PDB file of C-alpha atoms in Angstrom:
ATOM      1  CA  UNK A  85     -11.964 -11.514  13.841  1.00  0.00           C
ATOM      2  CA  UNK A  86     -10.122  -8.346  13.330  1.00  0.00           C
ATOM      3  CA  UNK A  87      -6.569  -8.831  13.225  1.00  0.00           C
ATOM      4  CA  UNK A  88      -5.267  -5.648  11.427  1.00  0.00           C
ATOM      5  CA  UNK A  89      -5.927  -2.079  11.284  1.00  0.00           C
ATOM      6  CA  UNK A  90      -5.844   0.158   8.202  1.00  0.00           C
ATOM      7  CA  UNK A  91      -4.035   3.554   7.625  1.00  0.00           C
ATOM      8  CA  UNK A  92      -4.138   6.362   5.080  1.00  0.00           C
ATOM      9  CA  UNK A  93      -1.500   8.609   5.884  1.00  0.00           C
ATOM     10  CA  UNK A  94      -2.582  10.938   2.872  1.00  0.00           C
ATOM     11  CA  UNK A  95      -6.132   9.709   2.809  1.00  0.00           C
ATOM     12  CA  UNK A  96      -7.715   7.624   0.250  1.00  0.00           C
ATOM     13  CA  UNK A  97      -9.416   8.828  -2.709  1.00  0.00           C
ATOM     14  CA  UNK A  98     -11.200   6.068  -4.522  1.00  0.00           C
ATOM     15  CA  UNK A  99     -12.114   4.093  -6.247  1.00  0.00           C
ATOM     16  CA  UNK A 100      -9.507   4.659  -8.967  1.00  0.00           C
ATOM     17  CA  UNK A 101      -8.304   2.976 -11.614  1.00  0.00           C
ATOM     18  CA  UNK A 102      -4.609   5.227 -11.976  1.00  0.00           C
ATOM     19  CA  UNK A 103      -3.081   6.014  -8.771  1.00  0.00           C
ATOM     20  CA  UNK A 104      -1.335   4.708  -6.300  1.00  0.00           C
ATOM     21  CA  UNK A 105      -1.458   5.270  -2.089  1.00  0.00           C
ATOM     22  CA  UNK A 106       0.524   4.554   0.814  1.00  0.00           C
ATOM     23  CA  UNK A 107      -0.869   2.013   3.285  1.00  0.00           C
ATOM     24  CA  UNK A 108       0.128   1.397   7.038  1.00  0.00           C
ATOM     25  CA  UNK A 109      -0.899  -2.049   7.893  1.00  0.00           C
ATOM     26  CA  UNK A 110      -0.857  -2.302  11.835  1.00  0.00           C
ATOM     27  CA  UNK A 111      -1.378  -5.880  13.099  1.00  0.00           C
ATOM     28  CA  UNK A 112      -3.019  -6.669  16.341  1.00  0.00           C
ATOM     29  CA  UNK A 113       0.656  -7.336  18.248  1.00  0.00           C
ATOM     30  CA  UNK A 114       1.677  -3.722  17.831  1.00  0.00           C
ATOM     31  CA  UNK A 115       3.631  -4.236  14.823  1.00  0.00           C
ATOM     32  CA  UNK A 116       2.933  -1.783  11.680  1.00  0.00           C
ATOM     33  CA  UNK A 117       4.466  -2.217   7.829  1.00  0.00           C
ATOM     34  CA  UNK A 118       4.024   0.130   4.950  1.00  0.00           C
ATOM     35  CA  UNK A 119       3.113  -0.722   1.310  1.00  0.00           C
ATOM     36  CA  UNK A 120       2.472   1.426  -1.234  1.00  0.00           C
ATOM     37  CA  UNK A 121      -0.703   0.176  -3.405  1.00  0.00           C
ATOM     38  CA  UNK A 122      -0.170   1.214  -7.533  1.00  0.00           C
ATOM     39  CA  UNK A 123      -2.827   0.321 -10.200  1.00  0.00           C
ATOM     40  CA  UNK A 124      -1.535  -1.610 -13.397  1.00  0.00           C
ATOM     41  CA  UNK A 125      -2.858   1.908 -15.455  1.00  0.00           C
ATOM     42  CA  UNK A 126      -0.640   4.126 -12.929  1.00  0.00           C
ATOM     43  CA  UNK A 127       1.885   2.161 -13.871  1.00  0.00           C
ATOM     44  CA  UNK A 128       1.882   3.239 -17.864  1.00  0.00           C
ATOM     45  CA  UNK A 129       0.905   6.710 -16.544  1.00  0.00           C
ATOM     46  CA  UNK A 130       4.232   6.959 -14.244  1.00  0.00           C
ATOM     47  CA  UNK A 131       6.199   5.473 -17.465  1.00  0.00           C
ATOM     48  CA  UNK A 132       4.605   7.722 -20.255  1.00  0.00           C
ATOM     49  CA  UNK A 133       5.089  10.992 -17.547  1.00  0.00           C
ATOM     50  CA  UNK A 134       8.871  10.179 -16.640  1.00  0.00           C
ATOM     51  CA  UNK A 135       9.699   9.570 -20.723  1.00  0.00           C
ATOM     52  CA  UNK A 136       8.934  13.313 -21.238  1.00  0.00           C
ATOM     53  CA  UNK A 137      10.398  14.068 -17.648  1.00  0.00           C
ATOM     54  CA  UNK A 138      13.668  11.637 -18.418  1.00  0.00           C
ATOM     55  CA  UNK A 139      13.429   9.976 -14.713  1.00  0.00           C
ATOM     56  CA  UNK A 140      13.890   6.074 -14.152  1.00  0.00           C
ATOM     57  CA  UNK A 141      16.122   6.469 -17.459  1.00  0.00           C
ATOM     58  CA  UNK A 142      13.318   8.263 -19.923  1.00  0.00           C
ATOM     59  CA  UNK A 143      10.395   5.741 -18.542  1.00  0.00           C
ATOM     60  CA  UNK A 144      12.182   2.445 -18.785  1.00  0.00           C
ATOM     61  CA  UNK A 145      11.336   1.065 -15.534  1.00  0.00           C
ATOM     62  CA  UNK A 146       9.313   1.861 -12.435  1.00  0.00           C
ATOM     63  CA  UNK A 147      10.026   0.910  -8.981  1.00  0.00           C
ATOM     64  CA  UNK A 148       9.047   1.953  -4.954  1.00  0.00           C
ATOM     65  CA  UNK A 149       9.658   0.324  -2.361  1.00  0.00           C
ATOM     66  CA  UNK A 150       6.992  -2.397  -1.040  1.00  0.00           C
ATOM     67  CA  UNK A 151       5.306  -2.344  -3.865  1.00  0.00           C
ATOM     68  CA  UNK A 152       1.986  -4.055  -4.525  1.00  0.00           C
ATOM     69  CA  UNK A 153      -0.026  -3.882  -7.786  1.00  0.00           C
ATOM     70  CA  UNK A 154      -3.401  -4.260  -8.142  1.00  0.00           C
ATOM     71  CA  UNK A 155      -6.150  -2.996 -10.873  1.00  0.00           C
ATOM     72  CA  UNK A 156      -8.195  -0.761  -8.830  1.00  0.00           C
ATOM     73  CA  UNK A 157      -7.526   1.243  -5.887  1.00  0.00           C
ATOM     74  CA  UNK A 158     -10.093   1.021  -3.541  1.00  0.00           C
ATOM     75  CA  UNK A 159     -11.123   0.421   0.516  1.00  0.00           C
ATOM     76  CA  UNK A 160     -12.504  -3.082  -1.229  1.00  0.00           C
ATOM     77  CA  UNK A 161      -9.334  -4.424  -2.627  1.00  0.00           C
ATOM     78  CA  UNK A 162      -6.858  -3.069  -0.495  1.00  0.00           C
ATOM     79  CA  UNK A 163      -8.771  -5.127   2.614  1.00  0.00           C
ATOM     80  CA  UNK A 164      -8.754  -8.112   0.781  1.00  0.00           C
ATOM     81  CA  UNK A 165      -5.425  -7.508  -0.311  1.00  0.00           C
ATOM     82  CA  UNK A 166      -3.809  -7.029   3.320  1.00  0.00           C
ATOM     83  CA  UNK A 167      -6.165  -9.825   4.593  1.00  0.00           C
ATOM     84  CA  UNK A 168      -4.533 -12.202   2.443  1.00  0.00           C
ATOM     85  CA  UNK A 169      -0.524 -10.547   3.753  1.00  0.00           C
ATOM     86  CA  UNK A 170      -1.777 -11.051   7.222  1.00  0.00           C
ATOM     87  CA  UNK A 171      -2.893 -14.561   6.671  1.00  0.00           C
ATOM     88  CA  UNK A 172      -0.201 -16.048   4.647  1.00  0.00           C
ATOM     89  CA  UNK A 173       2.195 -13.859   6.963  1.00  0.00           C
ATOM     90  CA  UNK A 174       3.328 -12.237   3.747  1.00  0.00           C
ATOM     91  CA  UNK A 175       3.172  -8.627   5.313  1.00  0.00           C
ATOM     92  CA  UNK A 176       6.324  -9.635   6.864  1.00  0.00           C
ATOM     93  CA  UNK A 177       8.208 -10.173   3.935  1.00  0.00           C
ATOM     94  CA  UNK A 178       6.677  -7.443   1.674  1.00  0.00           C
ATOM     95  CA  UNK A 179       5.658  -4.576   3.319  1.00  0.00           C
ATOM     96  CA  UNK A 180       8.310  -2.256   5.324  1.00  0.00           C
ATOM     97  CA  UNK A 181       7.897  -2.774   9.106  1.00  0.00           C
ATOM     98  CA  UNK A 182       7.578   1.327  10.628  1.00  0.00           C
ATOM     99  CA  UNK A 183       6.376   0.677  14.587  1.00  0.00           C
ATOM    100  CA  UNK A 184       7.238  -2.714  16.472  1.00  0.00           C
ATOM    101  CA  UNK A 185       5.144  -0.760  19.262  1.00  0.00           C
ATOM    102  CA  UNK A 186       1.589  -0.154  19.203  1.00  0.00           C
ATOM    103  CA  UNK A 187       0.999   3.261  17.799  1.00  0.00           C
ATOM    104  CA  UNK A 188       0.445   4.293  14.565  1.00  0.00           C
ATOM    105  CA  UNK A 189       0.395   7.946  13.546  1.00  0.00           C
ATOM    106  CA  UNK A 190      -2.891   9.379  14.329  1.00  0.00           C
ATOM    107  CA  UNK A 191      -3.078  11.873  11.155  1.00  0.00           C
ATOM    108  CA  UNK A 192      -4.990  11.028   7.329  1.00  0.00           C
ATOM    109  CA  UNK A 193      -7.837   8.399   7.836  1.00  0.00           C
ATOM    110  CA  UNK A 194      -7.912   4.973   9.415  1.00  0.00           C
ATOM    111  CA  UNK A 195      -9.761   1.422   8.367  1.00  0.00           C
ATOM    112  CA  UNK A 196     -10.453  -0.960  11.238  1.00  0.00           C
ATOM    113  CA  UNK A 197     -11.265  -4.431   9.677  1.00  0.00           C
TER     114      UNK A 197
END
């Protein structure tokens, strides 16, 4: 039984192993929450790139907003991933709820499950 929806809003290039990607989980009722997915390697990457850059104090930390971290970016894990939120009604505490109504933007790509 489908009981969420899937949304790219900059598409989804995968799988990867460094990167991270915005997802729009829209639920059956209407409601829609955004998470941003980042690989454990992205991680480093962002760290090692921001010493040189000196943001997030020269590297020392990394944060965002609804964060989840997983090791690989893909259509594969990021399914399981929000099928386990939407279970354990997680999704409500972690990602960022964007539409109590039933639309989500129509643009990048979209994952029915």
């Amino acid at each position: 039984m489908t009981d969420f929806s899937l949304h790219f809003p900059t598409g989804l290039a995968e799988p990867t192993l460094d990167d991270n990607v915005d997802v729009h989980i829209k639920l059956r009722d209407g409601r829609a929450f955004a998470v941003t997915f980042f690989t454990v390697s992205n991680l480093t990457t962002l760290m090692a790139r921001w010493g040189r850059t000196g943001e997030c104090a020269h590297g020392l930390y990394v944060w965002a907003t609804n964060m989840i971290v997983v090791q690989e970016i893909s259509q594969a894990v990021i399914r399981r991933v929000a099928q386990d939120l939407v279970e354990t009604r997680q999704i409500e505490s972690v990602g960022h709820l964007i539409h109590s109504a039933e639309h989500v933007e129509s643009t990048g790509s979209e994952m029915n499950d």
